[in-house]
Tab-separated table of C-alpha atoms in Angstrom:
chain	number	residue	atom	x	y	z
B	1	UNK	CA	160.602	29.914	-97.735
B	2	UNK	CA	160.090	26.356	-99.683
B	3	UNK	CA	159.044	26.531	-102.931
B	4	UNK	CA	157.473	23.181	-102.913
B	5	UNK	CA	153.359	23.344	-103.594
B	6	UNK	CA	151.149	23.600	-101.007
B	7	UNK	CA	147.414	24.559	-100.739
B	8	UNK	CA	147.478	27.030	-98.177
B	9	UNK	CA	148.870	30.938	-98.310
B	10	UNK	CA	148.542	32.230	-94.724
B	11	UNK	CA	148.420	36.083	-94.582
B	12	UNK	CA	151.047	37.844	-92.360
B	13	UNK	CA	152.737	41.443	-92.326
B	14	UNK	CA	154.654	41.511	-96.029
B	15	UNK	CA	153.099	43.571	-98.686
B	16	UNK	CA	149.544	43.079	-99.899
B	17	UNK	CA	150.936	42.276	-103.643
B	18	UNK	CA	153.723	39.494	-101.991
B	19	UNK	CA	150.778	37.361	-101.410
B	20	UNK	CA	148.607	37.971	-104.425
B	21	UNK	CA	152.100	37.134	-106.473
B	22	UNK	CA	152.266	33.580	-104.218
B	23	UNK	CA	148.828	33.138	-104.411
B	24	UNK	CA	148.685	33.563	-107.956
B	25	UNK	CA	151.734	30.718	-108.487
B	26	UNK	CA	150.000	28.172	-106.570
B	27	UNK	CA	146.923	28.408	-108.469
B	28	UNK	CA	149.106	27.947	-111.442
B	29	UNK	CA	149.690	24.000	-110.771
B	30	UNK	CA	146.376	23.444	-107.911
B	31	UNK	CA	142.462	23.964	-108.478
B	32	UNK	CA	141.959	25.934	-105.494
B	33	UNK	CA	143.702	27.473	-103.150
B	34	UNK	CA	142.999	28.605	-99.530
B	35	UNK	CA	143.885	32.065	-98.350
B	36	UNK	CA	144.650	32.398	-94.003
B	37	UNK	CA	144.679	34.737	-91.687
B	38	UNK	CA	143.488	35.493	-88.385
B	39	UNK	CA	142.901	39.088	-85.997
B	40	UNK	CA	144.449	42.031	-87.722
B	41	UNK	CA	145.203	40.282	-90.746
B	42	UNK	CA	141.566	39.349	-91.804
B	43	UNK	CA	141.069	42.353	-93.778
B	44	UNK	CA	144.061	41.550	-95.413
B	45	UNK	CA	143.238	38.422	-96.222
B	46	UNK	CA	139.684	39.806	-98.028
B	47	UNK	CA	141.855	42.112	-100.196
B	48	UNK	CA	143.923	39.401	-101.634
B	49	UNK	CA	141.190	37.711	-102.865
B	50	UNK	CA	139.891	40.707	-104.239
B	51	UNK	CA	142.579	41.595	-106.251
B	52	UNK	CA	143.124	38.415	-107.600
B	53	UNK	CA	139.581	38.014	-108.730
B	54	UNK	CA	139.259	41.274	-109.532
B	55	UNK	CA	142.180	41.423	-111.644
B	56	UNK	CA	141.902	37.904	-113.615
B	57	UNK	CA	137.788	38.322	-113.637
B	58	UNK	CA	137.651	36.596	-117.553
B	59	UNK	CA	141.194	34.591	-117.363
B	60	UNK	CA	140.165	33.995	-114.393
B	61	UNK	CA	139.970	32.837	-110.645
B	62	UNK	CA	136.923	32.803	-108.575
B	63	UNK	CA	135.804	33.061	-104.618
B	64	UNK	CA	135.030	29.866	-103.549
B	65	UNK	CA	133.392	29.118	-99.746
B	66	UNK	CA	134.498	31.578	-96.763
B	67	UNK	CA	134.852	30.115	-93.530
B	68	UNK	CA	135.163	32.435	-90.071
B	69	UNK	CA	135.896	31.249	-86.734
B	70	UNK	CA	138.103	31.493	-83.545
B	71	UNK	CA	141.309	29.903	-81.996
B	72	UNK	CA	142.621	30.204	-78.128
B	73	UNK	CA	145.793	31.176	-77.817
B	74	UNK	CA	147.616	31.625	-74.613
B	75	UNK	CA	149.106	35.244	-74.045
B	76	UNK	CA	152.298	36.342	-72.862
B	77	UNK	CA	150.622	36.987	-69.197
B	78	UNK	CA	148.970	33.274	-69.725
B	79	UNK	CA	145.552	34.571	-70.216
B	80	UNK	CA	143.455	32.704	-72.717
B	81	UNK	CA	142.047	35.105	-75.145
B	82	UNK	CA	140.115	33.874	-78.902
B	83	UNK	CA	141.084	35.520	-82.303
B	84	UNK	CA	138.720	35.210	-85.145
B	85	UNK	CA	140.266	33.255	-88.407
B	86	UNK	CA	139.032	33.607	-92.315
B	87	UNK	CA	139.453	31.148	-94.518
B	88	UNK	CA	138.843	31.915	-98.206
B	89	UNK	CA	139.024	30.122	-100.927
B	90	UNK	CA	140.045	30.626	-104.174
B	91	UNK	CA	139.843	28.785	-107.218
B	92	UNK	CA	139.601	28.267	-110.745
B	93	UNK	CA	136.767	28.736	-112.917
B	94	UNK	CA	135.065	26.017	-113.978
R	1	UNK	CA	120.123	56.251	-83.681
R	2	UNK	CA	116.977	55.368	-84.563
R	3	UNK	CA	115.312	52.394	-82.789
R	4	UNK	CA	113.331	50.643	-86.097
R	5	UNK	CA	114.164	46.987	-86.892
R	6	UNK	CA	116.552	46.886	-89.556
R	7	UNK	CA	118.281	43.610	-90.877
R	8	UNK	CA	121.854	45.015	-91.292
R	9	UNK	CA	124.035	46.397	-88.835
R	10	UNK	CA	127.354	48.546	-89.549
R	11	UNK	CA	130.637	47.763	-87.984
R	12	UNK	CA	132.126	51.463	-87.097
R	13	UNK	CA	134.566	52.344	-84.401
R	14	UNK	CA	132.329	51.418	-81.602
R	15	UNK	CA	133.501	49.064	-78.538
R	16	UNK	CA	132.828	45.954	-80.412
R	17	UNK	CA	130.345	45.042	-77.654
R	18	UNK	CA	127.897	47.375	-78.641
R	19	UNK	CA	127.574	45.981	-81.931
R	20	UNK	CA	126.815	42.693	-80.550
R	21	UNK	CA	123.973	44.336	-78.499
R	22	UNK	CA	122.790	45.797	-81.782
R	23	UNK	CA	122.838	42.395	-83.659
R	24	UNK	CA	121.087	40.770	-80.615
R	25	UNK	CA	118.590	42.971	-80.614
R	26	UNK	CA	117.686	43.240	-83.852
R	27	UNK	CA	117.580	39.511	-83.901
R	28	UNK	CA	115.050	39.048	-81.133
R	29	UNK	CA	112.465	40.017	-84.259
R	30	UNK	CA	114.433	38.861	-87.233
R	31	UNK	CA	115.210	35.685	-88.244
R	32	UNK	CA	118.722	36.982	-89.596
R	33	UNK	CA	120.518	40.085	-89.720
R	34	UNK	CA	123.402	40.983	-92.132
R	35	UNK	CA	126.795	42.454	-90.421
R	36	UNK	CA	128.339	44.351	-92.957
R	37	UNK	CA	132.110	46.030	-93.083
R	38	UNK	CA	134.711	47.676	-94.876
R	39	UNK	CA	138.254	48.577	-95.450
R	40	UNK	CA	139.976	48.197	-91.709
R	41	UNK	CA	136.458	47.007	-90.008
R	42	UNK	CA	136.414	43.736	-91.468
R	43	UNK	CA	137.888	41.876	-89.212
R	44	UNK	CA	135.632	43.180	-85.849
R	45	UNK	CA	132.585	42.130	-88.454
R	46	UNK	CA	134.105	38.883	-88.200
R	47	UNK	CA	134.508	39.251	-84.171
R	48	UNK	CA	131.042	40.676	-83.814
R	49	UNK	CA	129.568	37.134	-85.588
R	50	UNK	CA	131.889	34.693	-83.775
R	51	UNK	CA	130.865	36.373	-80.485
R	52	UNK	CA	127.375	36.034	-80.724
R	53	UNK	CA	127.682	32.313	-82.783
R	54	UNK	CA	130.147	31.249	-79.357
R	55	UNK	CA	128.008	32.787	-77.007
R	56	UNK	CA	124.983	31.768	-77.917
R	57	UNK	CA	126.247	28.131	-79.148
R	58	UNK	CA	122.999	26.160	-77.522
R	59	UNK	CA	120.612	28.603	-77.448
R	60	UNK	CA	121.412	29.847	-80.386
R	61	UNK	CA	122.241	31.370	-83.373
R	62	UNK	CA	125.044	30.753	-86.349
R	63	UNK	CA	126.861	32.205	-89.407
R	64	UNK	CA	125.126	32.051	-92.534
R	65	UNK	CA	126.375	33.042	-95.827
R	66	UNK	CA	129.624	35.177	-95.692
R	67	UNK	CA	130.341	37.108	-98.695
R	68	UNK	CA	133.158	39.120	-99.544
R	69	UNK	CA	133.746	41.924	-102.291
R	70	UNK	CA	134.672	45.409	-103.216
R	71	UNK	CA	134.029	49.279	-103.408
R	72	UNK	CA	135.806	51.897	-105.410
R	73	UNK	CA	135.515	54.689	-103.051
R	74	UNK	CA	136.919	58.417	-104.352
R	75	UNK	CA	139.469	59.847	-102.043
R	76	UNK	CA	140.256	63.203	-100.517
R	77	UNK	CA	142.847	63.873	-103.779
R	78	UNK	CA	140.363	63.069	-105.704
R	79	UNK	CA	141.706	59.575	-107.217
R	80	UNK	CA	139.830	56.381	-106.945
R	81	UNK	CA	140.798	53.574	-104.286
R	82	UNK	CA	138.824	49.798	-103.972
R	83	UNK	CA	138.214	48.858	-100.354
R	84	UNK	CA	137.714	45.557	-99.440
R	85	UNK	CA	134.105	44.969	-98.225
R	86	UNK	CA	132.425	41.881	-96.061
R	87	UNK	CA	128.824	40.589	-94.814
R	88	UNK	CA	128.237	38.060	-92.669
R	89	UNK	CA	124.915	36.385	-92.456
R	90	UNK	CA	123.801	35.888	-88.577
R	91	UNK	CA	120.660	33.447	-88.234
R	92	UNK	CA	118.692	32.021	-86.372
R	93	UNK	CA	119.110	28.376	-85.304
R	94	UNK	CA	116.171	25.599	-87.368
């Protein structure tokens, strides 16, 4: 893992709290910060968010737009099949 | 089930096609209809919408507001948990 800024945490299979904690340390040098995922992981995805706003709500971050939507992606058998994506984002109060 | 027009439909453990029929439906008379989830459901909500926004791209309808938040639900033992919760607008094309 870099630990160079980016904009973007994408949500995989590591504890809930691993991505709240990297979350949290980009928002600590950028405005706003987009939270990933896609299929299993979307639910994931709306927890993060939750805890972080929930748990700064006066220091404090705020939800920001959600966007949902789909990618193709080729199978092991070479089917096509769509997964649905999130995209929330999360930034600073004003 | 009752057979009234309601604007919000619950994402359970059905086959994920029979919510889509539900939203459908209920949008034949609505102008928009909320999808709501929680907890491990959120991501079919998000399924559910970008079925009916790909399948009905010209015809058509398309995801409105999306908002995310949480519950604090009391568990079996007795403590309190927050689930993750999610509703997805579904409208009607201008």
């Amino acid at each position: 893992m870099s630990d160079e800024t980016r904009d973007t945490v994408y949500i995989g299979k590591k504890p809930i709290m691993a991505y709240v904690t990297s979350t949290l340390i980009q928002l600590a040098s950028l405005p706003s910060v987009s939270i990933k995922a896609r299929g299993m992981t979307i639910g994931r995805a709306v927890d993060v968010a939750q805890i972080i706003s929930r748990k700064t709500e006066n220091a404090g971050y705020t939800i920001g737009d959600i966007r949902i939507g789909s990618e193709s992606l080729e199978s092991q058998d070479g089917r096509t099949r769509n997964v649905s994506t999130i995209e929330i984002e999360v930034k600073r109060n004003q």
